[in-house]
Amino acid sequence: MEATRPKQEAVLDADYDVEAVRAAFPALQQDLYDDQPLVYLDNAATTQKPQAVIDRLTGYYTRENANVHRGVHFLSQQASDAYEAVRERMADFIGAPEAGGRPAHEQIVYTRGTTEAINLVAATWGRAELQEGDEVLLSQMEHHSNIVPWQRICEETGAQIKIIPVTDRGELVFEAFEKRLSERTKLVAVTHVSNALGTINPVEEIVRAAHEAGAKVLVDGAQSVPHLPVDVEALGADFFCFSGHKMYGPTGIGVLYGRRRLLDAMPPYQGGGDMIDEVSFEDTTYAEVPHKFEAGTPNISSVIALGAAAAWLKEQGRPRVRRHEKALLEYATERVREIDDIRLVGTAREKASVLSFLLGDVHPYDAGTVLDRMGVAVRTGHHCAQPLMEHFSIPGTVRASLACYNDRSDVDRLVEGLRKVRRMFG
Ligand code: PLP
């Protein structure tokens, strides 16, 4: 018997046509294992791509492919213009401000993703600014990519890492954060939204307190940009990073926003073509920002398709997407609570998109495997947040993470699957 997706019984937000949003994603139209309609709830790992993004990517390779910044010929100039136009679009997308009379988009650096953006800041700003006696403040809920680069640079420079603890709800302990701030704190690096728990951190307050103490703030926006309207000027962040593939764009591309005056003072990241002003064996001078940080042929096609993803998401109305996902998360939280012996991990008052849980003694991997056979894609494990799992004294969780195209029927299928897990594992 062929399973079909039930129609939505009731819309969550009359203003938001989730069926139409979903129809834009070809990958979501498939059945797995012959007859199980795909229920994709692994969006914190990566999102599916709308047709507009796929078309932009193939359109570029079909008609427009050329290297950027180097050619006088038509295709190269066209590719360069498209590549640079996305910078302006991304600056607008995150509300980057003008700086010192220079346009906002000069503070947008293309990277491979959030991970590379953080490594870039650690290897350039960190190496130049940190020294023995300095401290870098991280939260207990950071993704490994906002821990390991700082560990490495602290080992090298003699600076020390200090930790902001979390409560059992998965919220930062703000008083502990304020206590740990001192004149030794050079950087506070925090995630905007936790990928493992969904907690939305009070970034504006964190930035205000950090700045009062004279520290800079790096915000990991990998899980916020796809789900919340983000305004880096309002947040006040000095650095802000995110990944294209988690916001309906391609893999291998991300953005580092940095304040102009910090980027100007930072040494280059990698050496090579495109990041120089002039090269001689005696003395090499570097290009202005942002090109100083973009050595070699960049990921041109993905930059251009990232622009299409940002345009697509903006068109859906980011506040509307937020409202839809928030209502759906509330529905999902209520529904999974119906299941015996469920333990929600992460019950912060402000959350986005993520539902992490354990089902009695069932190993998350077993639960994930049963769900998979029903076409329900979730993630299991530590979610690259082992220090956070340690806080909860667990090896990992089952994580269902929502996106703009999910609806109540997806949640209902998840709950049906969890009931089956319960029956199978007692
Ligand atoms: N930070 C957070 C909060 C994440 O969720 C992730 C990915 O899951 C990353 C950083 C790393 O992103 P990427 O692998 O795209 O570099």
Short mmCIF file of C-alpha atoms and ligand atoms in Angstrom, two decimals:
data_model
loop_
_atom_site.label_atom_id
_atom_site.label_comp_id
_atom_site.label_asym_id
_atom_site.label_seq_id
_atom_site.Cartn_x
_atom_site.Cartn_y
_atom_site.Cartn_z
CA MET A 1 0.00 0.00 0.00
CA GLU A 2 1.33 3.39 -0.93
CA ALA A 3 1.53 5.90 1.89
CA THR A 4 0.55 9.44 1.02
CA ARG A 5 1.12 12.66 2.86
CA PRO A 6 -2.05 13.73 4.66
CA LYS A 7 -3.30 17.22 3.88
CA GLN A 8 -2.82 19.80 6.60
CA GLU A 9 -5.85 19.76 8.90
CA ALA A 10 -5.35 23.26 10.10
CA VAL A 11 -2.88 25.88 9.06
CA LEU A 12 -0.63 27.17 11.79
CA ASP A 13 -0.49 30.66 10.38
CA ALA A 14 -3.14 31.83 7.93
CA ASP A 15 -0.53 34.12 6.45
CA TYR A 16 1.84 31.28 5.55
CA ASP A 17 1.20 28.72 2.82
CA VAL A 18 3.39 25.83 3.91
CA GLU A 19 2.13 23.59 1.08
CA ALA A 20 3.36 26.15 -1.46
CA VAL A 21 6.70 26.53 0.35
CA ARG A 22 7.14 22.78 0.40
CA ALA A 23 6.28 22.45 -3.30
CA ALA A 24 9.39 24.52 -4.08
CA PHE A 25 11.64 21.67 -2.83
CA PRO A 26 12.00 18.74 -5.26
CA ALA A 27 13.80 16.53 -2.73
CA LEU A 28 10.76 16.64 -0.45
CA GLN A 29 8.49 15.14 -3.11
CA GLN A 30 10.03 11.66 -2.89
CA ASP A 31 9.16 8.41 -1.12
CA LEU A 32 11.86 6.36 0.58
CA TYR A 33 11.94 2.56 0.85
CA ASP A 34 9.32 2.42 -1.95
CA ASP A 35 6.35 3.80 -0.09
CA GLN A 36 7.43 6.03 2.79
CA PRO A 37 7.03 9.74 2.03
CA LEU A 38 10.15 11.56 3.17
CA VAL A 39 9.74 13.49 6.42
CA TYR A 40 12.88 15.56 6.61
CA LEU A 41 13.64 16.64 10.19
CA ASP A 42 17.43 16.96 9.98
CA ASN A 43 17.48 20.62 9.07
CA ALA A 44 20.00 21.68 11.69
CA ALA A 45 22.52 19.46 9.88
CA THR A 46 21.60 20.78 6.44
CA THR A 47 18.44 21.97 4.72
CA GLN A 48 17.01 20.86 1.40
CA LYS A 49 17.33 23.25 -1.56
CA PRO A 50 14.51 25.03 -3.36
CA GLN A 51 14.27 24.77 -7.16
CA ALA A 52 15.33 28.43 -7.46
CA VAL A 53 18.72 27.63 -5.88
CA ILE A 54 19.21 24.47 -7.95
CA ASP A 55 18.35 26.41 -11.12
CA ARG A 56 20.78 29.20 -10.26
CA LEU A 57 23.56 26.68 -9.73
CA THR A 58 22.94 24.79 -12.97
CA GLY A 59 22.27 28.04 -14.86
CA TYR A 60 25.66 29.33 -13.82
CA TYR A 61 27.45 26.20 -15.02
CA THR A 62 25.31 25.98 -18.17
CA ARG A 63 25.87 29.53 -19.47
CA GLU A 64 27.96 31.70 -17.19
CA ASN A 65 30.98 29.76 -15.96
CA ALA A 66 34.19 31.82 -15.85
CA ASN A 67 36.81 32.78 -13.27
CA VAL A 68 36.24 36.03 -11.39
CA HIS A 69 38.30 39.21 -11.03
CA ARG A 70 40.84 38.24 -13.69
CA GLY A 71 39.37 38.44 -17.16
CA VAL A 72 38.55 41.24 -19.54
CA HIS A 73 36.18 38.95 -21.41
CA PHE A 74 32.42 39.06 -21.16
CA LEU A 75 31.84 35.89 -19.13
CA SER A 76 34.51 36.73 -16.57
CA GLN A 77 33.15 40.21 -16.06
CA GLN A 78 29.61 38.89 -15.79
CA ALA A 79 30.69 36.26 -13.21
CA SER A 80 32.63 38.90 -11.24
CA ASP A 81 29.62 41.21 -11.18
CA ALA A 82 27.31 38.41 -10.02
CA TYR A 83 29.83 37.29 -7.37
CA GLU A 84 30.20 40.82 -5.98
CA ALA A 85 26.46 41.54 -6.17
CA VAL A 86 25.83 38.64 -3.77
CA ARG A 87 28.11 40.35 -1.26
CA GLU A 88 25.73 43.30 -1.21
CA ARG A 89 22.76 40.99 -0.90
CA MET A 90 24.33 39.14 2.05
CA ALA A 91 25.20 42.42 3.79
CA ASP A 92 21.56 43.43 3.47
CA PHE A 93 20.38 39.94 4.55
CA ILE A 94 22.09 40.23 7.94
CA GLY A 95 21.76 44.00 8.36
CA ALA A 96 25.48 44.79 8.16
CA PRO A 97 26.04 48.52 8.71
CA GLU A 98 28.22 50.90 6.68
CA ALA A 99 31.52 51.57 8.38
CA GLY A 100 33.73 54.64 8.25
CA GLY A 101 32.12 55.84 5.02
CA ARG A 102 32.74 52.46 3.38
CA PRO A 103 29.86 50.27 2.14
CA ALA A 104 28.53 47.46 4.33
CA HIS A 105 29.33 44.70 1.83
CA GLU A 106 33.08 45.22 2.19
CA GLN A 107 32.70 43.56 5.58
CA ILE A 108 31.32 40.37 4.04
CA VAL A 109 34.03 37.72 3.59
CA TYR A 110 33.19 34.50 1.77
CA THR A 111 34.38 31.33 3.51
CA ARG A 112 33.68 27.61 3.13
CA GLY A 113 31.20 27.82 6.00
CA THR A 114 30.86 28.69 9.67
CA THR A 115 33.76 26.41 10.58
CA GLU A 116 36.18 28.14 8.25
CA ALA A 117 34.92 31.57 9.28
CA ILE A 118 35.71 30.85 12.94
CA ASN A 119 39.08 29.33 12.04
CA LEU A 120 39.83 32.45 10.00
CA VAL A 121 39.16 34.74 12.96
CA ALA A 122 41.15 32.51 15.32
CA ALA A 123 44.13 32.26 12.95
CA THR A 124 44.28 35.98 12.11
CA TRP A 125 42.70 38.13 14.82
CA GLY A 126 43.39 35.52 17.51
CA ARG A 127 47.03 34.99 16.59
CA ALA A 128 47.66 38.74 16.41
CA GLU A 129 45.72 39.79 19.51
CA LEU A 130 45.90 37.01 22.09
CA GLN A 131 48.75 36.52 24.50
CA GLU A 132 49.55 34.88 27.81
CA GLY A 133 47.17 36.01 30.54
CA ASP A 134 44.34 36.73 28.10
CA GLU A 135 41.06 34.84 28.24
CA VAL A 136 38.58 33.63 25.65
CA LEU A 137 35.09 33.05 27.04
CA LEU A 138 33.01 30.29 25.41
CA SER A 139 29.68 28.85 26.42
CA GLN A 140 29.17 25.23 27.40
CA MET A 141 26.72 24.83 24.51
CA GLU A 142 29.14 25.62 21.68
CA HIS A 143 29.44 23.47 18.59
CA HIS A 144 32.93 21.93 18.34
CA SER A 145 33.70 24.37 15.55
CA ASN A 146 33.46 27.22 18.06
CA ILE A 147 35.65 25.40 20.58
CA VAL A 148 38.51 23.66 18.81
CA PRO A 149 39.86 26.67 16.83
CA TRP A 150 40.06 28.61 20.12
CA GLN A 151 41.74 25.72 21.91
CA ARG A 152 44.35 25.56 19.20
CA ILE A 153 45.07 29.28 19.17
CA CYS A 154 45.12 29.42 22.98
CA GLU A 155 47.69 26.61 23.07
CA GLU A 156 49.80 28.62 20.67
CA THR A 157 49.45 32.02 22.32
CA GLY A 158 49.22 31.07 26.00
CA ALA A 159 45.72 32.53 26.36
CA GLN A 160 43.15 30.56 28.37
CA ILE A 161 39.62 29.37 27.72
CA LYS A 162 36.92 30.04 30.31
CA ILE A 163 33.46 28.53 30.19
CA ILE A 164 30.02 30.06 30.63
CA PRO A 165 27.91 27.31 32.26
CA VAL A 166 24.36 26.33 31.28
CA THR A 167 21.34 25.47 33.43
CA ASP A 168 19.45 22.18 33.24
CA ARG A 169 16.96 23.88 30.91
CA GLY A 170 19.87 24.61 28.59
CA GLU A 171 20.05 28.36 29.14
CA LEU A 172 23.25 30.29 29.76
CA VAL A 173 23.84 31.31 33.37
CA PHE A 174 24.06 35.03 32.74
CA GLU A 175 25.33 35.96 36.22
CA ALA A 176 28.16 33.45 35.84
CA PHE A 177 28.98 34.98 32.48
CA GLU A 178 29.14 38.47 34.00
CA LYS A 179 31.33 37.17 36.84
CA ARG A 180 33.77 35.59 34.44
CA LEU A 181 34.14 38.78 32.40
CA SER A 182 37.21 40.80 33.32
CA GLU A 183 39.89 42.97 31.79
CA ARG A 184 41.61 39.70 30.83
CA THR A 185 38.68 38.71 28.58
CA LYS A 186 39.66 39.49 25.00
CA LEU A 187 36.90 37.58 23.24
CA VAL A 188 33.50 36.14 23.97
CA ALA A 189 32.54 33.51 21.36
CA VAL A 190 28.94 32.29 21.62
CA THR A 191 26.35 30.65 19.49
CA HIS A 192 23.22 32.61 18.67
CA VAL A 193 21.10 29.43 18.61
CA SER A 194 22.25 26.08 20.00
CA ASN A 195 22.27 23.36 17.34
CA ALA A 196 21.78 20.64 19.97
CA LEU A 197 19.06 22.27 22.11
CA GLY A 198 17.57 25.11 20.09
CA THR A 199 18.21 27.65 22.87
CA ILE A 200 18.24 31.24 21.60
CA ASN A 201 20.91 33.10 23.51
CA PRO A 202 20.48 36.74 24.59
CA VAL A 203 23.18 37.96 22.23
CA GLU A 204 22.43 41.69 22.56
CA GLU A 205 22.88 41.52 26.35
CA ILE A 206 25.99 39.38 25.99
CA VAL A 207 27.50 41.89 23.54
CA ARG A 208 26.65 44.83 25.78
CA ALA A 209 28.30 43.27 28.83
CA ALA A 210 31.31 42.06 26.86
CA HIS A 211 31.89 45.46 25.29
CA GLU A 212 31.68 47.13 28.69
CA ALA A 213 34.49 44.81 29.79
CA GLY A 214 36.47 45.72 26.66
CA ALA A 215 36.08 42.32 24.95
CA LYS A 216 35.18 41.57 21.36
CA VAL A 217 32.29 39.22 20.54
CA LEU A 218 32.07 36.53 17.88
CA VAL A 219 28.58 35.16 17.25
CA ASP A 220 28.10 31.77 15.61
CA GLY A 221 24.97 32.34 13.54
CA ALA A 222 24.88 28.93 11.81
CA GLN A 223 21.55 28.05 13.44
CA SER A 224 20.02 31.52 13.68
CA VAL A 225 20.29 32.90 10.16
CA PRO A 226 18.04 30.18 8.66
CA HIS A 227 15.33 30.60 11.31
CA LEU A 228 15.31 34.14 12.73
CA PRO A 229 15.43 37.57 11.15
CA VAL A 230 19.01 38.62 11.99
CA ASP A 231 20.35 42.16 12.28
CA VAL A 232 24.04 42.21 13.15
CA GLU A 233 24.00 45.95 13.74
CA ALA A 234 21.28 45.57 16.38
CA LEU A 235 23.09 42.58 17.90
CA GLY A 236 26.30 44.61 18.03
CA ALA A 237 28.50 41.61 17.19
CA ASP A 238 32.10 42.23 16.12
CA PHE A 239 32.17 39.00 14.10
CA PHE A 240 29.21 36.97 12.87
CA CYS A 241 29.44 33.69 10.91
CA PHE A 242 27.03 31.41 9.10
CA SER A 243 26.82 28.62 6.50
CA GLY A 244 24.96 28.62 3.19
CA HIS A 245 23.87 24.98 3.31
CA LYS A 246 21.81 25.44 6.48
CA MET A 247 19.83 28.30 4.91
CA TYR A 248 18.65 26.50 1.75
CA GLY A 249 21.85 27.30 -0.15
CA PRO A 250 24.69 25.11 -1.41
CA THR A 251 27.41 23.42 0.60
CA GLY A 252 30.96 24.74 0.67
CA ILE A 253 30.04 28.40 1.12
CA GLY A 254 29.54 30.60 4.15
CA VAL A 255 29.99 34.13 5.35
CA LEU A 256 32.12 35.92 7.90
CA TYR A 257 30.92 39.40 8.76
CA GLY A 258 33.49 41.44 10.67
CA ARG A 259 33.63 45.06 11.72
CA ARG A 260 35.61 46.98 9.14
CA ARG A 261 38.19 48.34 11.53
CA LEU A 262 38.94 44.86 12.88
CA LEU A 263 39.15 43.29 9.42
CA ASP A 264 41.48 46.11 8.28
CA ALA A 265 43.85 45.44 11.17
CA MET A 266 43.87 41.65 10.78
CA PRO A 267 46.64 39.91 8.85
CA PRO A 268 45.62 37.79 5.82
CA TYR A 269 44.42 34.22 6.35
CA GLN A 270 45.86 32.34 3.37
CA GLY A 271 48.31 33.55 0.74
CA GLY A 272 47.83 33.26 -3.00
CA GLY A 273 46.13 34.84 -5.98
CA ASP A 274 43.49 37.53 -5.59
CA MET A 275 44.45 38.53 -2.02
CA ILE A 276 47.42 40.68 -3.02
CA ASP A 277 48.00 44.22 -4.15
CA GLU A 278 51.54 43.69 -5.51
CA VAL A 279 53.96 40.79 -5.24
CA SER A 280 57.75 40.82 -5.39
CA PHE A 281 60.29 38.53 -3.77
CA GLU A 282 61.33 41.40 -1.51
CA ASP A 283 57.93 42.66 -0.43
CA THR A 284 54.30 41.73 -0.99
CA THR A 285 51.40 44.02 -0.24
CA TYR A 286 47.85 42.88 0.26
CA ALA A 287 44.48 43.70 -1.26
CA GLU A 288 41.90 45.65 0.70
CA VAL A 289 39.22 43.81 2.68
CA PRO A 290 37.35 41.63 1.94
CA HIS A 291 39.63 40.34 -0.86
CA LYS A 292 42.59 40.16 1.53
CA PHE A 293 40.88 37.10 3.04
CA GLU A 294 39.86 35.37 -0.19
CA ALA A 295 43.00 33.77 -1.64
CA GLY A 296 42.70 31.67 -4.79
CA THR A 297 39.76 30.89 -7.03
CA PRO A 298 36.70 31.06 -4.81
CA ASN A 299 33.59 28.89 -4.84
CA ILE A 300 31.95 31.11 -7.46
CA SER A 301 28.95 28.94 -8.28
CA SER A 302 28.05 28.48 -4.63
CA VAL A 303 28.36 32.20 -3.91
CA ILE A 304 25.96 32.93 -6.74
CA ALA A 305 23.53 30.23 -5.59
CA LEU A 306 23.83 31.48 -2.00
CA GLY A 307 22.53 34.80 -3.29
CA ALA A 308 19.55 32.94 -4.76
CA ALA A 309 18.94 31.22 -1.40
CA ALA A 310 18.98 34.53 0.48
CA ALA A 311 16.59 36.06 -2.06
CA TRP A 312 14.28 33.04 -1.81
CA LEU A 313 14.22 33.10 1.99
CA LYS A 314 13.61 36.85 2.06
CA GLU A 315 10.72 36.39 -0.35
CA GLN A 316 9.05 33.94 2.07
CA GLY A 317 9.13 36.69 4.73
CA ARG A 318 11.61 35.86 7.49
CA PRO A 319 9.32 37.00 10.34
CA ARG A 320 6.57 34.80 8.83
CA VAL A 321 8.96 31.82 8.64
CA ARG A 322 9.89 32.43 12.26
CA ARG A 323 6.25 32.51 13.36
CA HIS A 324 5.49 29.31 11.48
CA GLU A 325 8.49 27.44 12.88
CA LYS A 326 7.82 28.69 16.41
CA ALA A 327 4.19 27.50 16.32
CA LEU A 328 5.31 24.17 14.85
CA LEU A 329 7.96 23.71 17.54
CA GLU A 330 5.32 24.33 20.21
CA TYR A 331 3.05 21.77 18.56
CA ALA A 332 5.92 19.25 18.28
CA THR A 333 6.90 19.78 21.92
CA GLU A 334 3.34 19.11 23.07
CA ARG A 335 2.95 16.05 20.84
CA VAL A 336 6.19 14.31 21.87
CA ARG A 337 5.34 14.91 25.53
CA GLU A 338 2.41 12.48 25.00
CA ILE A 339 4.90 9.64 24.70
CA ASP A 340 5.74 7.60 27.80
CA ASP A 341 9.15 8.08 29.29
CA ILE A 342 10.24 10.87 26.99
CA ARG A 343 12.93 13.20 28.30
CA LEU A 344 13.24 16.53 26.53
CA VAL A 345 16.79 17.82 26.56
CA GLY A 346 16.77 21.60 26.27
CA THR A 347 13.66 23.37 27.51
CA ALA A 348 14.83 26.97 27.31
CA ARG A 349 12.17 29.68 27.34
CA GLU A 350 13.41 31.04 24.02
CA LYS A 351 13.96 28.32 21.44
CA ALA A 352 14.21 27.91 17.70
CA SER A 353 13.56 24.91 15.54
CA VAL A 354 15.21 22.10 17.55
CA LEU A 355 13.64 19.31 19.59
CA SER A 356 16.19 17.08 21.33
CA PHE A 357 15.08 14.16 23.44
CA LEU A 358 15.69 10.69 24.82
CA LEU A 359 13.17 7.88 24.91
CA GLY A 360 13.56 5.91 28.15
CA ASP A 361 16.61 3.69 27.86
CA VAL A 362 16.40 3.37 24.08
CA HIS A 363 19.70 4.20 22.43
CA PRO A 364 19.26 7.27 20.18
CA TYR A 365 20.81 5.31 17.31
CA ASP A 366 18.14 2.58 17.59
CA ALA A 367 15.36 5.16 17.66
CA GLY A 368 16.87 6.92 14.62
CA THR A 369 17.09 3.65 12.69
CA VAL A 370 13.44 2.75 13.30
CA LEU A 371 12.35 6.27 12.32
CA ASP A 372 14.45 6.10 9.18
CA ARG A 373 12.65 2.95 8.00
CA MET A 374 9.44 4.98 8.23
CA GLY A 375 10.94 7.73 6.07
CA VAL A 376 11.54 10.07 9.04
CA ALA A 377 15.02 11.61 8.93
CA VAL A 378 16.35 12.75 12.33
CA ARG A 379 19.84 13.05 13.74
CA THR A 380 21.19 11.02 16.63
CA GLY A 381 24.35 11.45 18.64
CA HIS A 382 26.22 14.27 20.34
CA HIS A 383 25.57 16.83 17.58
CA CYS A 384 29.20 18.05 17.72
CA ALA A 385 28.51 19.42 21.20
CA GLN A 386 30.19 16.91 23.52
CA PRO A 387 30.85 19.34 26.40
CA LEU A 388 27.12 20.10 26.42
CA MET A 389 26.22 16.40 26.45
CA GLU A 390 28.63 16.03 29.37
CA HIS A 391 26.66 18.68 31.28
CA PHE A 392 23.51 16.57 30.87
CA SER A 393 25.48 13.34 31.62
CA ILE A 394 24.30 11.75 28.37
CA PRO A 395 26.20 10.52 25.31
CA GLY A 396 23.71 12.05 22.90
CA THR A 397 20.08 12.63 21.95
CA VAL A 398 17.61 12.15 19.14
CA ARG A 399 17.24 15.52 17.44
CA ALA A 400 14.34 16.56 15.23
CA SER A 401 15.01 19.96 13.69
CA LEU A 402 12.39 21.93 11.79
CA ALA A 403 12.52 24.19 8.78
CA CYS A 404 10.20 26.45 6.81
CA TYR A 405 8.73 23.53 4.81
CA ASN A 406 7.79 21.27 7.72
CA ASP A 407 4.22 21.04 8.91
CA ARG A 408 2.06 19.29 11.48
CA SER A 409 1.82 16.12 9.43
CA ASP A 410 5.63 15.79 9.66
CA VAL A 411 5.41 16.08 13.42
CA ASP A 412 2.55 13.56 13.51
CA ARG A 413 4.66 11.09 11.53
CA LEU A 414 7.53 11.61 13.98
CA VAL A 415 5.21 10.88 16.91
CA GLU A 416 3.82 7.79 15.17
CA GLY A 417 7.39 6.61 14.65
CA LEU A 418 8.30 7.22 18.28
CA ARG A 419 5.30 5.19 19.41
CA LYS A 420 6.59 2.35 17.25
CA VAL A 421 10.05 2.68 18.83
CA ARG A 422 8.37 2.49 22.24
CA ARG A 423 6.51 -0.67 21.25
CA MET A 424 9.63 -2.30 19.82
CA PHE A 425 11.95 -1.50 22.69
CA GLY A 426 9.47 -1.83 25.54
N1 PLP B 1 28.01 26.10 14.53
C1 PLP B 1 26.81 25.56 14.70
C2 PLP B 1 25.92 26.06 15.81
C3 PLP B 1 26.40 24.51 13.89
O1 PLP B 1 25.20 23.94 14.06
C4 PLP B 1 27.27 24.04 12.87
C5 PLP B 1 26.91 22.89 12.03
O2 PLP B 1 26.14 22.04 12.40
C6 PLP B 1 28.50 24.67 12.72
C7 PLP B 1 28.84 25.70 13.57
C8 PLP B 1 29.45 24.27 11.65
O3 PLP B 1 28.92 24.58 10.40
P1 PLP B 1 29.63 24.10 9.06
O4 PLP B 1 29.82 22.63 9.21
O5 PLP B 1 28.65 24.46 8.00
O6 PLP B 1 30.90 24.84 8.95
#
